[in-house]
mmCIF file with all atom_site columns, C-alpha atoms and ligand atoms in Angstrom:
data_model
loop_
_atom_site.group_PDB
_atom_site.id
_atom_site.type_symbol
_atom_site.label_atom_id
_atom_site.label_alt_id
_atom_site.label_comp_id
_atom_site.label_asym_id
_atom_site.label_entity_id
_atom_site.label_seq_id
_atom_site.pdbx_PDB_ins_code
_atom_site.Cartn_x
_atom_site.Cartn_y
_atom_site.Cartn_z
_atom_site.occupancy
_atom_site.B_iso_or_equiv
_atom_site.pdbx_formal_charge
_atom_site.auth_seq_id
_atom_site.auth_comp_id
_atom_site.auth_asym_id
_atom_site.auth_atom_id
_atom_site.pdbx_PDB_model_num
ATOM   1   C CA  . MET S 1 1   ? 0.000  0.000   0.000   1.00 38.00 ? 1   MET S CA  1
ATOM   2   C CA  . SER S 1 2   ? 1.130  3.521   -0.731  1.00 50.00 ? 2   SER S CA  1
ATOM   3   C CA  . ASN S 1 3   ? 2.710  5.484   2.129   1.00 55.00 ? 3   ASN S CA  1
ATOM   4   C CA  . HIS S 1 4   ? 1.533  8.705   0.537   1.00 57.00 ? 4   HIS S CA  1
ATOM   5   C CA  . PRO S 1 5   ? -2.163 8.890   -0.388  1.00 57.00 ? 5   PRO S CA  1
ATOM   6   C CA  . ILE S 1 6   ? -2.767 11.241  -3.313  1.00 58.00 ? 6   ILE S CA  1
ATOM   7   C CA  . GLN S 1 7   ? -5.115 14.196  -3.160  1.00 55.00 ? 7   GLN S CA  1
ATOM   8   C CA  . ALA S 1 8   ? -6.719 13.036  -6.403  1.00 45.00 ? 8   ALA S CA  1
ATOM   9   C CA  . ASP S 1 9   ? -9.223 15.855  -6.724  1.00 47.00 ? 9   ASP S CA  1
ATOM   10  C CA  . GLU S 1 10  ? -6.582 18.561  -6.311  1.00 53.00 ? 10  GLU S CA  1
ATOM   11  C CA  . PRO S 1 11  ? -5.982 20.097  -9.750  1.00 52.00 ? 11  PRO S CA  1
ATOM   12  C CA  . ALA S 1 12  ? -2.512 21.062  -10.969 1.00 52.00 ? 12  ALA S CA  1
ATOM   13  C CA  . ALA S 1 13  ? -2.737 24.750  -10.137 1.00 59.00 ? 13  ALA S CA  1
ATOM   14  C CA  . LYS S 1 14  ? -0.174 26.456  -12.323 1.00 85.00 ? 14  LYS S CA  1
ATOM   15  C CA  . VAL S 1 15  ? 1.953  26.020  -15.401 1.00 95.00 ? 15  VAL S CA  1
ATOM   16  C CA  . ARG S 1 16  ? 5.587  27.070  -15.153 1.00 97.00 ? 16  ARG S CA  1
ATOM   17  C CA  . THR S 1 17  ? 8.476  27.195  -17.603 1.00 98.00 ? 17  THR S CA  1
ATOM   18  C CA  . VAL S 1 18  ? 11.662 25.134  -17.435 1.00 98.00 ? 18  VAL S CA  1
ATOM   19  C CA  . SER S 1 19  ? 13.693 28.332  -17.084 1.00 98.00 ? 19  SER S CA  1
ATOM   20  C CA  . GLU S 1 20  ? 11.791 29.256  -13.900 1.00 98.00 ? 20  GLU S CA  1
ATOM   21  C CA  . SER S 1 21  ? 13.161 26.092  -12.286 1.00 98.00 ? 21  SER S CA  1
ATOM   22  C CA  . ARG S 1 22  ? 16.756 26.581  -13.420 1.00 98.00 ? 22  ARG S CA  1
ATOM   23  C CA  . SER S 1 23  ? 19.151 26.532  -10.432 1.00 98.00 ? 23  SER S CA  1
ATOM   24  C CA  . GLU S 1 24  ? 22.855 26.594  -9.606  1.00 98.00 ? 24  GLU S CA  1
ATOM   25  C CA  . TYR S 1 25  ? 24.957 25.471  -6.660  1.00 98.00 ? 25  TYR S CA  1
ATOM   26  C CA  . SER S 1 26  ? 28.719 25.703  -6.120  1.00 98.00 ? 26  SER S CA  1
ATOM   27  C CA  . GLU S 1 27  ? 31.132 24.328  -3.552  1.00 98.00 ? 27  GLU S CA  1
ATOM   28  C CA  . LEU S 1 28  ? 34.879 24.514  -3.075  1.00 98.00 ? 28  LEU S CA  1
ATOM   29  C CA  . CYS S 1 29  ? 36.594 21.150  -2.555  1.00 98.00 ? 29  CYS S CA  1
ATOM   30  C CA  . LEU S 1 30  ? 37.907 21.278  1.046   1.00 98.00 ? 30  LEU S CA  1
ATOM   31  C CA  . PRO S 1 31  ? 39.665 18.567  3.119   1.00 97.00 ? 31  PRO S CA  1
ATOM   32  C CA  . SER S 1 32  ? 36.400 17.839  5.022   1.00 97.00 ? 32  SER S CA  1
ATOM   33  C CA  . SER S 1 33  ? 34.821 16.448  1.813   1.00 97.00 ? 33  SER S CA  1
ATOM   34  C CA  . ALA S 1 34  ? 37.953 14.772  0.384   1.00 97.00 ? 34  ALA S CA  1
ATOM   35  C CA  . ASN S 1 35  ? 39.363 11.247  0.486   1.00 96.00 ? 35  ASN S CA  1
ATOM   36  C CA  . LEU S 1 36  ? 42.965 10.355  1.392   1.00 96.00 ? 36  LEU S CA  1
ATOM   37  C CA  . LEU S 1 37  ? 44.105 11.182  -2.162  1.00 95.00 ? 37  LEU S CA  1
ATOM   38  C CA  . GLY S 1 38  ? 42.788 14.735  -1.808  1.00 95.00 ? 38  GLY S CA  1
ATOM   39  C CA  . ASN S 1 39  ? 39.871 14.207  -4.205  1.00 97.00 ? 39  ASN S CA  1
ATOM   40  C CA  . MET S 1 40  ? 36.253 14.987  -3.398  1.00 97.00 ? 40  MET S CA  1
ATOM   41  C CA  . LEU S 1 41  ? 34.341 11.895  -2.236  1.00 97.00 ? 41  LEU S CA  1
ATOM   42  C CA  . GLY S 1 42  ? 31.919 10.545  -4.855  1.00 96.00 ? 42  GLY S CA  1
ATOM   43  C CA  . GLY S 1 43  ? 29.212 10.360  -2.180  1.00 97.00 ? 43  GLY S CA  1
ATOM   44  C CA  . HIS S 1 44  ? 29.672 14.053  -1.463  1.00 98.00 ? 44  HIS S CA  1
ATOM   45  C CA  . VAL S 1 45  ? 29.230 14.887  -5.156  1.00 98.00 ? 45  VAL S CA  1
ATOM   46  C CA  . MET S 1 46  ? 26.033 12.794  -5.098  1.00 98.00 ? 46  MET S CA  1
ATOM   47  C CA  . HIS S 1 47  ? 24.804 14.721  -2.058  1.00 98.00 ? 47  HIS S CA  1
ATOM   48  C CA  . LEU S 1 48  ? 25.372 18.027  -3.881  1.00 98.00 ? 48  LEU S CA  1
ATOM   49  C CA  . VAL S 1 49  ? 23.599 16.657  -6.981  1.00 98.00 ? 49  VAL S CA  1
ATOM   50  C CA  . ASP S 1 50  ? 20.595 15.773  -4.794  1.00 98.00 ? 50  ASP S CA  1
ATOM   51  C CA  . LEU S 1 51  ? 20.620 19.267  -3.235  1.00 98.00 ? 51  LEU S CA  1
ATOM   52  C CA  . CYS S 1 52  ? 20.942 21.140  -6.521  1.00 98.00 ? 52  CYS S CA  1
ATOM   53  C CA  . GLY S 1 53  ? 18.263 18.921  -8.094  1.00 98.00 ? 53  GLY S CA  1
ATOM   54  C CA  . ALA S 1 54  ? 15.952 19.512  -5.138  1.00 98.00 ? 54  ALA S CA  1
ATOM   55  C CA  . ILE S 1 55  ? 16.329 23.281  -5.426  1.00 98.00 ? 55  ILE S CA  1
ATOM   56  C CA  . ALA S 1 56  ? 15.056 23.144  -9.032  1.00 98.00 ? 56  ALA S CA  1
ATOM   57  C CA  . GLY S 1 57  ? 12.243 20.787  -7.961  1.00 98.00 ? 57  GLY S CA  1
ATOM   58  C CA  . VAL S 1 58  ? 11.113 23.051  -5.113  1.00 98.00 ? 58  VAL S CA  1
ATOM   59  C CA  . ARG S 1 59  ? 11.340 26.122  -7.366  1.00 98.00 ? 59  ARG S CA  1
ATOM   60  C CA  . HIS S 1 60  ? 9.004  24.402  -9.793  1.00 98.00 ? 60  HIS S CA  1
ATOM   61  C CA  . SER S 1 61  ? 6.572  22.869  -7.303  1.00 98.00 ? 61  SER S CA  1
ATOM   62  C CA  . ARG S 1 62  ? 6.800  25.413  -4.462  1.00 97.00 ? 62  ARG S CA  1
ATOM   63  C CA  . SER S 1 63  ? 6.104  22.424  -2.202  1.00 97.00 ? 63  SER S CA  1
ATOM   64  C CA  . SER S 1 64  ? 7.991  19.860  -0.161  1.00 98.00 ? 64  SER S CA  1
ATOM   65  C CA  . ILE S 1 65  ? 9.526  17.126  -2.289  1.00 98.00 ? 65  ILE S CA  1
ATOM   66  C CA  . VAL S 1 66  ? 11.255 13.790  -1.707  1.00 98.00 ? 66  VAL S CA  1
ATOM   67  C CA  . THR S 1 67  ? 13.791 12.032  -3.899  1.00 98.00 ? 67  THR S CA  1
ATOM   68  C CA  . ALA S 1 68  ? 12.161 8.932   -5.407  1.00 97.00 ? 68  ALA S CA  1
ATOM   69  C CA  . SER S 1 69  ? 15.119 7.832   -7.533  1.00 96.00 ? 69  SER S CA  1
ATOM   70  C CA  . VAL S 1 70  ? 18.502 8.807   -8.935  1.00 97.00 ? 70  VAL S CA  1
ATOM   71  C CA  . ASP S 1 71  ? 19.555 7.331   -12.259 1.00 96.00 ? 71  ASP S CA  1
ATOM   72  C CA  . GLN S 1 72  ? 23.033 5.981   -12.855 1.00 90.00 ? 72  GLN S CA  1
ATOM   73  C CA  . MET S 1 73  ? 25.928 8.403   -12.249 1.00 93.00 ? 73  MET S CA  1
ATOM   74  C CA  . THR S 1 74  ? 29.428 8.368   -13.718 1.00 92.00 ? 74  THR S CA  1
ATOM   75  C CA  . PHE S 1 75  ? 32.375 10.412  -12.455 1.00 95.00 ? 75  PHE S CA  1
ATOM   76  C CA  . LEU S 1 76  ? 34.480 11.393  -15.458 1.00 96.00 ? 76  LEU S CA  1
ATOM   77  C CA  . HIS S 1 77  ? 37.172 13.463  -13.693 1.00 95.00 ? 77  HIS S CA  1
ATOM   78  C CA  . PRO S 1 78  ? 38.427 13.781  -10.104 1.00 95.00 ? 78  PRO S CA  1
ATOM   79  C CA  . VAL S 1 79  ? 37.704 16.966  -8.148  1.00 97.00 ? 79  VAL S CA  1
ATOM   80  C CA  . HIS S 1 80  ? 40.947 18.020  -6.422  1.00 97.00 ? 80  HIS S CA  1
ATOM   81  C CA  . LEU S 1 81  ? 41.376 20.073  -3.245  1.00 98.00 ? 81  LEU S CA  1
ATOM   82  C CA  . GLY S 1 82  ? 40.870 23.749  -4.103  1.00 98.00 ? 82  GLY S CA  1
ATOM   83  C CA  . ASP S 1 83  ? 38.808 23.007  -7.231  1.00 98.00 ? 83  ASP S CA  1
ATOM   84  C CA  . LEU S 1 84  ? 35.372 24.562  -7.555  1.00 98.00 ? 84  LEU S CA  1
ATOM   85  C CA  . LEU S 1 85  ? 32.463 22.208  -8.189  1.00 98.00 ? 85  LEU S CA  1
ATOM   86  C CA  . MET S 1 86  ? 29.606 23.874  -10.071 1.00 98.00 ? 86  MET S CA  1
ATOM   87  C CA  . LEU S 1 87  ? 26.196 22.267  -10.517 1.00 98.00 ? 87  LEU S CA  1
ATOM   88  C CA  . LYS S 1 88  ? 23.282 23.344  -12.699 1.00 98.00 ? 88  LYS S CA  1
ATOM   89  C CA  . SER S 1 89  ? 19.783 21.856  -12.582 1.00 98.00 ? 89  SER S CA  1
ATOM   90  C CA  . GLN S 1 90  ? 16.373 22.211  -14.185 1.00 98.00 ? 90  GLN S CA  1
ATOM   91  C CA  . VAL S 1 91  ? 13.069 20.345  -14.279 1.00 98.00 ? 91  VAL S CA  1
ATOM   92  C CA  . ASN S 1 92  ? 12.951 18.404  -17.557 1.00 98.00 ? 92  ASN S CA  1
ATOM   93  C CA  . ARG S 1 93  ? 9.403  17.098  -17.365 1.00 98.00 ? 93  ARG S CA  1
ATOM   94  C CA  . VAL S 1 94  ? 6.487  16.810  -14.972 1.00 98.00 ? 94  VAL S CA  1
ATOM   95  C CA  . PHE S 1 95  ? 4.426  13.622  -14.982 1.00 98.00 ? 95  PHE S CA  1
ATOM   96  C CA  . ARG S 1 96  ? 1.678  13.747  -12.355 1.00 98.00 ? 96  ARG S CA  1
ATOM   97  C CA  . THR S 1 97  ? 2.946  13.749  -8.792  1.00 98.00 ? 97  THR S CA  1
ATOM   98  C CA  . SER S 1 98  ? 6.538  13.233  -9.920  1.00 98.00 ? 98  SER S CA  1
ATOM   99  C CA  . MET S 1 99  ? 8.999  15.196  -12.034 1.00 98.00 ? 99  MET S CA  1
ATOM   100 C CA  . GLU S 1 100 ? 12.353 14.500  -13.634 1.00 98.00 ? 100 GLU S CA  1
ATOM   101 C CA  . VAL S 1 101 ? 15.185 16.918  -12.827 1.00 98.00 ? 101 VAL S CA  1
ATOM   102 C CA  . GLY S 1 102 ? 18.479 16.980  -14.737 1.00 98.00 ? 102 GLY S CA  1
ATOM   103 C CA  . VAL S 1 103 ? 21.700 18.016  -12.989 1.00 98.00 ? 103 VAL S CA  1
ATOM   104 C CA  . LYS S 1 104 ? 24.988 18.702  -14.745 1.00 98.00 ? 104 LYS S CA  1
ATOM   105 C CA  . VAL S 1 105 ? 28.268 19.027  -12.825 1.00 98.00 ? 105 VAL S CA  1
ATOM   106 C CA  . TRP S 1 106 ? 31.437 20.885  -13.858 1.00 98.00 ? 106 TRP S CA  1
ATOM   107 C CA  . VAL S 1 107 ? 34.749 21.239  -12.085 1.00 98.00 ? 107 VAL S CA  1
ATOM   108 C CA  . GLU S 1 108 ? 36.881 24.357  -12.423 1.00 98.00 ? 108 GLU S CA  1
ATOM   109 C CA  . ASN S 1 109 ? 40.583 24.462  -11.632 1.00 98.00 ? 109 ASN S CA  1
ATOM   110 C CA  . LEU S 1 110 ? 40.641 27.945  -10.126 1.00 98.00 ? 110 LEU S CA  1
ATOM   111 C CA  . ARG S 1 111 ? 44.364 28.423  -10.763 1.00 97.00 ? 111 ARG S CA  1
ATOM   112 C CA  . THR S 1 112 ? 44.243 27.652  -14.494 1.00 98.00 ? 112 THR S CA  1
ATOM   113 C CA  . GLY S 1 113 ? 40.597 28.356  -15.303 1.00 98.00 ? 113 GLY S CA  1
ATOM   114 C CA  . GLU S 1 114 ? 40.246 24.900  -16.924 1.00 98.00 ? 114 GLU S CA  1
ATOM   115 C CA  . LEU S 1 115 ? 36.599 23.810  -16.856 1.00 98.00 ? 115 LEU S CA  1
ATOM   116 C CA  . ARG S 1 116 ? 35.573 20.175  -17.243 1.00 98.00 ? 116 ARG S CA  1
ATOM   117 C CA  . HIS S 1 117 ? 32.201 18.454  -17.300 1.00 98.00 ? 117 HIS S CA  1
ATOM   118 C CA  . THR S 1 118 ? 32.511 15.698  -14.703 1.00 97.00 ? 118 THR S CA  1
ATOM   119 C CA  . SER S 1 119 ? 29.009 14.222  -14.148 1.00 96.00 ? 119 SER S CA  1
ATOM   120 C CA  . SER S 1 120 ? 25.364 14.309  -15.166 1.00 96.00 ? 120 SER S CA  1
ATOM   121 C CA  . ALA S 1 121 ? 22.386 12.816  -13.382 1.00 97.00 ? 121 ALA S CA  1
ATOM   122 C CA  . TYR S 1 122 ? 18.640 12.512  -13.656 1.00 98.00 ? 122 TYR S CA  1
ATOM   123 C CA  . LEU S 1 123 ? 16.619 12.507  -10.454 1.00 98.00 ? 123 LEU S CA  1
ATOM   124 C CA  . THR S 1 124 ? 12.925 11.942  -9.851  1.00 98.00 ? 124 THR S CA  1
ATOM   125 C CA  . PHE S 1 125 ? 11.237 13.938  -7.100  1.00 98.00 ? 125 PHE S CA  1
ATOM   126 C CA  . VAL S 1 126 ? 7.699  13.540  -5.768  1.00 98.00 ? 126 VAL S CA  1
ATOM   127 C CA  . GLY S 1 127 ? 5.707  16.493  -4.410  1.00 98.00 ? 127 GLY S CA  1
ATOM   128 C CA  . LEU S 1 128 ? 4.086  16.221  -0.984  1.00 98.00 ? 128 LEU S CA  1
ATOM   129 C CA  . ASP S 1 129 ? 1.767  18.496  0.980   1.00 96.00 ? 129 ASP S CA  1
ATOM   130 C CA  . LYS S 1 130 ? 2.218  19.331  4.676   1.00 95.00 ? 130 LYS S CA  1
ATOM   131 C CA  . GLN S 1 131 ? 0.394  16.138  5.698   1.00 97.00 ? 131 GLN S CA  1
ATOM   132 C CA  . GLY S 1 132 ? 2.694  14.017  3.543   1.00 96.00 ? 132 GLY S CA  1
ATOM   133 C CA  . ASN S 1 133 ? 0.089  13.376  0.828   1.00 97.00 ? 133 ASN S CA  1
ATOM   134 C CA  . ARG S 1 134 ? 1.291  13.311  -2.753  1.00 98.00 ? 134 ARG S CA  1
ATOM   135 C CA  . ILE S 1 135 ? 0.200  16.331  -4.781  1.00 97.00 ? 135 ILE S CA  1
ATOM   136 C CA  . VAL S 1 136 ? -0.406 16.900  -8.475  1.00 97.00 ? 136 VAL S CA  1
ATOM   137 C CA  . LEU S 1 137 ? 2.469  19.122  -9.597  1.00 98.00 ? 137 LEU S CA  1
ATOM   138 C CA  . PRO S 1 138 ? 2.188  22.210  -11.791 1.00 97.00 ? 138 PRO S CA  1
ATOM   139 C CA  . GLN S 1 139 ? 2.755  21.280  -15.444 1.00 97.00 ? 139 GLN S CA  1
ATOM   140 C CA  . ILE S 1 140 ? 5.841  22.566  -17.228 1.00 98.00 ? 140 ILE S CA  1
ATOM   141 C CA  . VAL S 1 141 ? 6.355  24.284  -20.563 1.00 98.00 ? 141 VAL S CA  1
ATOM   142 C CA  . ALA S 1 142 ? 9.529  23.409  -22.488 1.00 98.00 ? 142 ALA S CA  1
ATOM   143 C CA  . GLU S 1 143 ? 10.237 26.495  -24.615 1.00 98.00 ? 143 GLU S CA  1
ATOM   144 C CA  . THR S 1 144 ? 13.547 25.964  -26.423 1.00 98.00 ? 144 THR S CA  1
ATOM   145 C CA  . ASP S 1 145 ? 14.531 23.123  -28.807 1.00 98.00 ? 145 ASP S CA  1
ATOM   146 C CA  . GLU S 1 146 ? 16.916 21.776  -26.161 1.00 98.00 ? 146 GLU S CA  1
ATOM   147 C CA  . GLU S 1 147 ? 14.227 21.821  -23.450 1.00 98.00 ? 147 GLU S CA  1
ATOM   148 C CA  . GLN S 1 148 ? 11.774 20.077  -25.785 1.00 98.00 ? 148 GLN S CA  1
ATOM   149 C CA  . ARG S 1 149 ? 14.345 17.371  -26.605 1.00 98.00 ? 149 ARG S CA  1
ATOM   150 C CA  . ARG S 1 150 ? 14.908 16.762  -22.872 1.00 98.00 ? 150 ARG S CA  1
ATOM   151 C CA  . TRP S 1 151 ? 11.117 16.742  -22.315 1.00 98.00 ? 151 TRP S CA  1
ATOM   152 C CA  . ARG S 1 152 ? 10.643 14.037  -24.990 1.00 98.00 ? 152 ARG S CA  1
ATOM   153 C CA  . GLU S 1 153 ? 13.568 11.912  -23.798 1.00 98.00 ? 153 GLU S CA  1
ATOM   154 C CA  . ALA S 1 154 ? 12.366 12.109  -20.175 1.00 98.00 ? 154 ALA S CA  1
ATOM   155 C CA  . ALA S 1 155 ? 9.414  9.854   -21.072 1.00 98.00 ? 155 ALA S CA  1
ATOM   156 C CA  . GLU S 1 156 ? 11.775 7.104   -22.271 1.00 97.00 ? 156 GLU S CA  1
ATOM   157 C CA  . ARG S 1 157 ? 13.915 7.400   -19.150 1.00 97.00 ? 157 ARG S CA  1
ATOM   158 C CA  . ARG S 1 158 ? 10.796 7.215   -16.947 1.00 97.00 ? 158 ARG S CA  1
ATOM   159 C CA  . ALA S 1 159 ? 9.613  4.024   -18.682 1.00 96.00 ? 159 ALA S CA  1
ATOM   160 C CA  . TYR S 1 160 ? 13.039 2.474   -18.111 1.00 93.00 ? 160 TYR S CA  1
ATOM   161 C CA  . ARG S 1 161 ? 13.300 3.431   -14.437 1.00 94.00 ? 161 ARG S CA  1
ATOM   162 C CA  . LEU S 1 162 ? 9.758  2.313   -13.599 1.00 94.00 ? 162 LEU S CA  1
ATOM   163 C CA  . ALA S 1 163 ? 10.360 -1.045  -15.310 1.00 91.00 ? 163 ALA S CA  1
ATOM   164 C CA  . PHE S 1 164 ? 13.605 -1.345  -13.337 1.00 84.00 ? 164 PHE S CA  1
ATOM   165 C CA  . LYS S 1 165 ? 11.785 -0.465  -10.090 1.00 85.00 ? 165 LYS S CA  1
ATOM   166 C CA  . ASP S 1 166 ? 9.251  -3.249  -10.676 1.00 78.00 ? 166 ASP S CA  1
ATOM   167 C CA  . LYS S 1 167 ? 12.043 -5.757  -11.366 1.00 78.00 ? 167 LYS S CA  1
ATOM   168 C CA  . ALA S 1 168 ? 13.884 -4.706  -8.179  1.00 75.00 ? 168 ALA S CA  1
ATOM   169 C CA  . ARG S 1 169 ? 10.881 -5.529  -5.957  1.00 73.00 ? 169 ARG S CA  1
ATOM   170 C CA  . LEU S 1 170 ? 11.239 -8.692  -3.889  1.00 69.00 ? 170 LEU S CA  1
ATOM   171 C CA  . PRO S 1 171 ? 8.364  -11.218 -3.964  1.00 69.00 ? 171 PRO S CA  1
ATOM   172 C CA  . GLY S 1 172 ? 5.590  -10.147 -1.579  1.00 67.00 ? 172 GLY S CA  1
ATOM   173 C CA  . GLN S 1 173 ? 6.604  -6.425  -1.577  1.00 64.00 ? 173 GLN S CA  1
HETATM 174 C C1  . COA A 2 .   ? 8.910  8.030   -3.619  1.00 65.99 ? 1   COA A C1  1
HETATM 175 C C2  . COA A 2 .   ? 7.603  7.785   -2.872  1.00 65.99 ? 1   COA A C2  1
HETATM 176 C C3  . COA A 2 .   ? 7.020  9.151   -2.474  1.00 65.99 ? 1   COA A C3  1
HETATM 177 C C4  . COA A 2 .   ? 6.633  7.084   -3.833  1.00 65.99 ? 1   COA A C4  1
HETATM 178 O O1  . COA A 2 .   ? 5.399  7.165   -3.213  1.00 65.99 ? 1   COA A O1  1
HETATM 179 P P1  . COA A 2 .   ? 4.239  6.070   -3.293  1.00 65.99 ? 1   COA A P1  1
HETATM 180 O O2  . COA A 2 .   ? 3.246  6.507   -2.298  1.00 65.99 ? 1   COA A O2  1
HETATM 181 O O3  . COA A 2 .   ? 4.834  4.726   -3.184  1.00 65.99 ? 1   COA A O3  1
HETATM 182 O O4  . COA A 2 .   ? 3.557  6.297   -4.685  1.00 65.99 ? 1   COA A O4  1
HETATM 183 P P2  . COA A 2 .   ? 3.730  5.654   -6.168  1.00 65.99 ? 1   COA A P2  1
HETATM 184 O O5  . COA A 2 .   ? 4.540  4.416   -6.189  1.00 65.99 ? 1   COA A O5  1
HETATM 185 O O6  . COA A 2 .   ? 2.377  5.636   -6.709  1.00 65.99 ? 1   COA A O6  1
HETATM 186 O O7  . COA A 2 .   ? 4.577  6.789   -6.947  1.00 65.99 ? 1   COA A O7  1
HETATM 187 C C5  . COA A 2 .   ? 4.281  8.180   -6.927  1.00 65.99 ? 1   COA A C5  1
HETATM 188 C C6  . COA A 2 .   ? 4.935  8.834   -8.082  1.00 65.99 ? 1   COA A C6  1
HETATM 189 O O8  . COA A 2 .   ? 6.350  8.611   -8.003  1.00 65.99 ? 1   COA A O8  1
HETATM 190 C C7  . COA A 2 .   ? 6.808  7.920   -9.146  1.00 65.99 ? 1   COA A C7  1
HETATM 191 N N1  . COA A 2 .   ? 7.819  6.982   -8.695  1.00 65.99 ? 1   COA A N1  1
HETATM 192 C C8  . COA A 2 .   ? 7.750  6.108   -7.666  1.00 65.99 ? 1   COA A C8  1
HETATM 193 N N2  . COA A 2 .   ? 8.884  5.419   -7.564  1.00 65.99 ? 1   COA A N2  1
HETATM 194 C C9  . COA A 2 .   ? 9.691  5.851   -8.554  1.00 65.99 ? 1   COA A C9  1
HETATM 195 C C10 . COA A 2 .   ? 11.008 5.512   -8.968  1.00 65.99 ? 1   COA A C10 1
HETATM 196 N N3  . COA A 2 .   ? 11.743 4.579   -8.349  1.00 65.99 ? 1   COA A N3  1
HETATM 197 N N4  . COA A 2 .   ? 11.536 6.176   -10.023 1.00 65.99 ? 1   COA A N4  1
HETATM 198 C C11 . COA A 2 .   ? 10.821 7.127   -10.661 1.00 65.99 ? 1   COA A C11 1
HETATM 199 N N5  . COA A 2 .   ? 9.564  7.490   -10.318 1.00 65.99 ? 1   COA A N5  1
HETATM 200 C C12 . COA A 2 .   ? 9.021  6.856   -9.270  1.00 65.99 ? 1   COA A C12 1
HETATM 201 C C13 . COA A 2 .   ? 5.574  7.231   -9.712  1.00 65.99 ? 1   COA A C13 1
HETATM 202 O O9  . COA A 2 .   ? 5.731  6.977   -11.096 1.00 65.99 ? 1   COA A O9  1
HETATM 203 C C14 . COA A 2 .   ? 4.514  8.270   -9.439  1.00 65.99 ? 1   COA A C14 1
HETATM 204 O O10 . COA A 2 .   ? 4.658  9.332   -10.361 1.00 65.99 ? 1   COA A O10 1
HETATM 205 P P3  . COA A 2 .   ? 3.409  10.046  -11.120 1.00 65.99 ? 1   COA A P3  1
HETATM 206 O O11 . COA A 2 .   ? 2.367  10.389  -10.086 1.00 65.99 ? 1   COA A O11 1
HETATM 207 O O12 . COA A 2 .   ? 4.019  11.293  -11.694 1.00 65.99 ? 1   COA A O12 1
HETATM 208 O O13 . COA A 2 .   ? 2.919  9.093   -12.149 1.00 65.99 ? 1   COA A O13 1
HETATM 209 C C15 . COA A 2 .   ? 7.810  6.883   -1.615  1.00 65.99 ? 1   COA A C15 1
HETATM 210 O O14 . COA A 2 .   ? 8.283  5.625   -2.037  1.00 65.99 ? 1   COA A O14 1
HETATM 211 C C16 . COA A 2 .   ? 8.776  7.478   -0.620  1.00 65.99 ? 1   COA A C16 1
HETATM 212 O O15 . COA A 2 .   ? 8.390  8.278   0.210   1.00 65.99 ? 1   COA A O15 1
HETATM 213 N N6  . COA A 2 .   ? 10.057 7.071   -0.680  1.00 65.99 ? 1   COA A N6  1
HETATM 214 C C17 . COA A 2 .   ? 11.069 7.618   0.205   1.00 65.99 ? 1   COA A C17 1
HETATM 215 C C18 . COA A 2 .   ? 11.529 8.984   -0.295  1.00 65.99 ? 1   COA A C18 1
HETATM 216 C C19 . COA A 2 .   ? 12.682 9.520   0.524   1.00 65.99 ? 1   COA A C19 1
HETATM 217 O O16 . COA A 2 .   ? 12.623 9.542   1.722   1.00 65.99 ? 1   COA A O16 1
HETATM 218 N N7  . COA A 2 .   ? 13.741 9.938   -0.172  1.00 65.99 ? 1   COA A N7  1
HETATM 219 C C20 . COA A 2 .   ? 14.918 10.401  0.441   1.00 65.99 ? 1   COA A C20 1
HETATM 220 C C21 . COA A 2 .   ? 15.995 9.363   0.419   1.00 65.99 ? 1   COA A C21 1
HETATM 221 S S1  . COA A 2 .   ? 15.797 8.149   1.679   1.00 65.99 ? 1   COA A S1  1
#
């Protein structure tokens, strides 16, 4: 049974644009978030991805949200002590009570100015009201060609992750 009953008769109140959700987050790589090699911990990068994704999700929904899933993540380059990690996020598509958010991560070597794309991730967030009931989220308008491409592709990613979720269930769950 669902932990979060849906307020089924609550209409999606507003329509917002992708650009209204667009968000940024930056953090300097300090020893407190680094491993013994002096590189930022992968788990810390994932935490920042979740935060930056959530900011875009809350900007879109103007409600509380929870992370339902995070798609596969790859770390292409290490983040060294003193590097600046920069994250950008936006809502790609709204389904009903859930939405897909894309987060892209860059690392800047502040001494040389070299900028490298190090990770990308897709997260799904679900909107909840103050009682913890799922809510129908405002729909989203994808305005540019790039936003429309992401909007279309989000449907394929959703089908994949929901099929994967069903496969991951243990018998009796
Ligand atoms: C995510 C959660 C809200 C799903 O709620 P639920 O009551 O089980 O409801 P449903 O399974 O019907 O799913 C609700 C929505 O989430 C989507 N969803 C659920 N699981 C998903 C998954 N693994 N990946 C993508 N979407 C998912 C559903 O497709 C549905 O979306 P829609 O309304 O837009 O069609 C619930 O499982 C939960 O609270 N999980 C813990 C969240 C949390 O605490 N996260 C922080 C990390 S611990």
